[in-house]
XYZ file of C-alpha atoms in Angstrom:
268
model
C 0.000 0.000 0.000
C 1.348 3.423 -0.950
C 2.125 5.714 1.939
C -0.394 8.530 2.235
C -1.143 11.258 4.737
C -4.342 9.455 5.724
C -2.481 6.211 6.473
C -0.231 7.940 8.981
C -2.986 8.451 11.539
C -6.623 7.396 12.019
C -7.375 10.885 13.368
C -6.595 12.831 10.196
C -9.318 14.510 8.210
C -9.500 12.631 4.857
C -9.254 15.992 3.080
C -6.218 17.141 5.058
C -3.714 16.041 2.429
C -4.972 18.779 0.120
C -4.193 21.359 2.824
C -0.635 20.345 3.703
C 1.068 23.053 1.660
C -1.380 25.649 2.966
C -0.694 24.552 6.551
C 3.063 24.666 6.006
C 2.683 28.222 4.664
C 0.547 29.257 7.648
C 3.070 27.919 10.157
C 5.970 29.454 8.243
C 4.363 32.889 8.129
C 3.213 32.730 11.757
C 6.700 31.771 12.927
C 8.382 34.506 10.893
C 6.025 37.138 12.302
C 6.431 35.891 15.877
C 10.213 35.795 15.590
C 10.488 39.205 13.927
C 8.159 41.167 16.209
C 7.624 39.076 19.360
C 3.858 39.012 18.775
C 1.325 38.309 16.053
C 1.830 34.576 15.540
C -1.724 33.724 16.562
C -3.121 36.807 14.812
C -1.635 35.543 11.549
C -2.542 31.857 11.961
C -5.987 31.709 13.592
C -8.190 32.873 10.698
C -6.636 30.744 7.926
C -6.522 27.735 10.268
C -10.236 28.271 10.975
C -10.949 27.758 7.262
C -9.569 24.212 7.580
C -10.511 23.285 11.148
C -13.145 24.358 13.634
C -12.223 27.466 15.618
C -11.491 25.504 18.847
C -9.188 23.189 16.895
C -7.473 26.165 15.256
C -6.974 27.763 18.677
C -5.559 24.513 20.102
C -3.054 24.188 17.243
C -2.012 27.828 17.533
C -1.653 27.650 21.311
C 0.547 24.554 21.265
C 2.852 26.410 18.880
C 2.700 29.555 21.024
C 3.486 27.466 24.109
C 6.643 25.898 22.692
C 7.723 29.041 20.829
C 8.758 31.137 23.860
C 9.374 28.181 26.189
C 13.161 28.471 26.031
C 12.825 32.095 27.183
C 10.705 31.216 30.215
C 13.524 30.830 32.752
C 15.010 34.246 32.029
C 11.522 35.784 31.946
C 10.636 34.377 35.361
C 13.874 35.704 36.802
C 13.145 39.170 35.390
C 9.567 39.230 36.692
C 10.635 38.148 40.185
C 12.825 41.233 40.451
C 9.734 43.470 40.484
C 7.043 42.982 43.126
C 4.759 45.321 41.167
C 4.935 43.093 38.097
C 4.256 39.950 40.131
C 1.100 41.442 41.659
C -0.238 42.633 38.301
C 0.664 39.417 36.484
C -0.872 37.195 39.162
C -4.131 39.150 39.295
C -4.433 39.380 35.508
C -3.735 35.674 35.030
C -6.307 34.593 37.641
C -9.081 36.713 36.128
C -8.115 35.696 32.597
C -8.473 32.041 33.569
C -11.919 32.819 35.017
C -12.884 34.293 31.652
C -11.814 31.217 29.659
C -14.990 29.154 30.361
C -17.193 32.022 29.177
C -15.475 32.022 25.801
C -15.861 28.227 25.624
C -19.605 28.490 26.321
C -19.992 31.123 23.602
C -17.890 28.974 21.269
C -20.205 26.002 21.691
C -23.421 28.024 21.222
C -22.544 30.423 18.403
C -22.561 29.639 14.702
C -19.022 28.913 13.453
C -19.334 31.593 10.786
C -20.335 34.125 13.438
C -17.333 33.115 15.554
C -15.127 33.655 12.502
C -16.672 37.086 12.008
C -16.042 38.019 15.644
C -12.453 36.757 15.393
C -11.720 38.722 12.222
C -13.262 41.880 13.726
C -11.212 41.417 16.907
C -7.939 40.932 15.028
C -8.625 43.865 12.693
C -9.509 46.089 15.657
C -6.378 45.158 17.595
C -4.123 45.689 14.567
C -5.697 49.071 13.822
C -5.406 50.179 17.461
C -1.731 49.233 17.525
C -1.102 51.073 14.268
C -2.641 54.356 15.422
C -1.286 54.101 18.972
C -4.457 54.112 21.055
C -2.387 53.145 24.090
C -2.121 56.825 25.001
C -5.898 56.961 25.496
C -6.022 53.997 27.865
C -7.303 54.378 31.391
C -5.069 54.228 34.440
C -4.493 50.724 35.750
C -6.617 49.819 38.771
C -7.707 46.624 40.508
C -11.248 46.838 39.116
C -10.064 47.613 35.599
C -7.527 44.773 35.772
C -10.281 42.292 36.622
C -12.539 43.534 33.833
C -9.880 43.613 31.118
C -8.523 40.222 32.183
C -11.952 38.544 32.021
C -12.543 40.031 28.567
C -9.122 38.821 27.421
C -9.764 35.338 28.798
C -13.102 35.213 26.993
C -11.505 36.352 23.736
C -8.789 33.702 24.042
C -11.173 30.725 23.964
C -13.544 32.443 21.535
C -11.109 33.892 18.989
C -7.631 32.697 20.043
C -6.355 36.278 20.264
C -5.898 38.834 23.030
C -2.129 39.005 23.472
C -1.636 42.601 22.242
C -4.324 43.801 24.660
C -2.590 42.014 27.524
C 0.822 43.387 26.544
C -0.530 46.948 26.328
C -2.147 46.645 29.747
C 1.044 45.238 31.291
C 3.025 48.104 29.780
C 0.627 50.597 31.353
C 1.122 48.878 34.689
C 4.924 48.667 34.767
C 6.120 51.214 32.140
C 9.073 49.026 31.153
C 9.110 47.418 27.730
C 11.618 44.685 28.598
C 9.771 43.786 31.775
C 6.474 43.742 29.885
C 7.983 41.297 27.398
C 9.086 39.042 30.263
C 5.611 39.215 31.808
C 4.089 38.265 28.453
C 6.340 35.202 28.159
C 5.166 33.985 31.565
C 1.520 34.882 30.885
C 1.424 33.194 27.456
C 3.031 30.007 28.776
C 0.567 29.662 31.650
C -2.559 30.779 29.778
C -1.757 28.276 27.011
C -1.768 25.453 29.561
C -5.153 26.464 30.995
C -6.682 27.082 27.567
C -5.538 23.763 26.137
C -6.811 21.965 29.247
C -10.259 23.482 28.720
C -10.387 22.872 24.952
C -9.280 19.243 25.233
C -11.144 18.642 28.501
C -14.472 19.773 27.032
C -13.882 17.877 23.799
C -13.797 21.054 21.695
C -10.447 19.863 20.356
C -9.072 16.337 20.258
C -6.335 14.035 18.996
C -7.094 15.005 15.398
C -4.877 18.072 15.836
C -1.823 16.093 16.984
C -0.583 15.005 13.528
C -0.899 18.612 12.365
C 1.378 19.674 15.201
C 4.015 17.156 14.092
C 4.161 19.158 10.881
C 3.722 22.571 12.474
C 6.149 22.585 15.396
C 9.445 22.244 13.504
C 8.333 24.730 10.843
C 7.166 27.258 13.447
C 10.271 26.982 15.600
C 12.661 27.272 12.638
C 10.656 30.145 11.158
C 10.678 31.969 14.510
C 14.459 31.711 14.592
C 14.690 33.012 11.022
C 12.254 35.824 11.827
C 14.573 37.148 14.508
C 17.182 37.792 11.812
C 14.810 40.048 9.891
C 15.551 42.806 12.381
C 19.078 42.908 10.939
C 17.612 43.909 7.571
C 15.031 46.436 8.728
C 14.398 48.636 11.752
C 12.196 46.943 14.386
C 9.696 49.822 14.224
C 9.317 49.631 10.432
C 9.061 45.847 10.598
C 6.364 46.086 13.278
C 4.342 48.559 11.220
C 4.550 46.397 8.099
C 3.422 43.331 10.053
C 0.484 45.239 11.526
C -0.562 46.505 8.083
C -0.400 42.948 6.760
C -2.468 41.631 9.681
C -5.019 44.424 9.232
C -5.425 43.802 5.497
C -5.649 40.021 5.837
C -8.152 40.249 8.706
C -10.331 42.626 6.665
C -10.296 40.072 3.832
C -11.540 37.410 6.248
C -14.042 39.895 7.649
C -15.498 40.274 4.162
C -15.540 36.493 3.801
C -17.503 36.004 7.015
C -19.721 39.102 6.655
C -22.647 37.293 4.911
C -23.456 35.721 8.269
C -24.731 39.159 9.366
C -27.660 38.711 6.973
C -28.725 35.613 8.904
C -28.438 37.177 12.388
């Protein structure tokens, strides 16, 4: 019998073989963006993955990649965060309330039409990219305990509904500690831990299952190698210019998906 993608695993979608090149391209682009800018991997991957898999499956695939991507940086990030009591307090509070918001996103995920979820995801990604481009951070409110709880719950809900909320979290952390390097360290710790909780919920509730595992065998090496290559892009272009180009790309691509999912509005 000739070796085929379908013969490699009983969990694979029979149509998956026709998507292998598309998946490789998604993981390559997501890794390059993540390596070059430190963010945006999920923002690039979620929507195209959702055209192949269900949104929970797409989120699970993206989050496994996001978990392993910054894992080698976790030790240094933890050491940096521990040096600031202020960052520990903010990170701990934000993480707890984000985790409390995860089930809400899962409930919405299981009750909403998949096309509507795709529309919400594309609107969320487009909105975040646009906000980062125009610099709305300067209009943000002052960090407070009540605001932290509210923003964290919203971010947790968005994570299990759309797979994206990282830029919102990073902006809020930056407002709380006013140190870009420390914010980056806090994000490494936050992403690692929130990935664990999110994957536990998605797999625990059966929203994602073993069918995503063979995809990860393909995706992990591509994503990790692409992330390493993406870091070298900063040698060719200024980090600011590179960040702006990535945001423009994310904005344009998310608008294209927004148009794709927009017909669902006629049915709502």
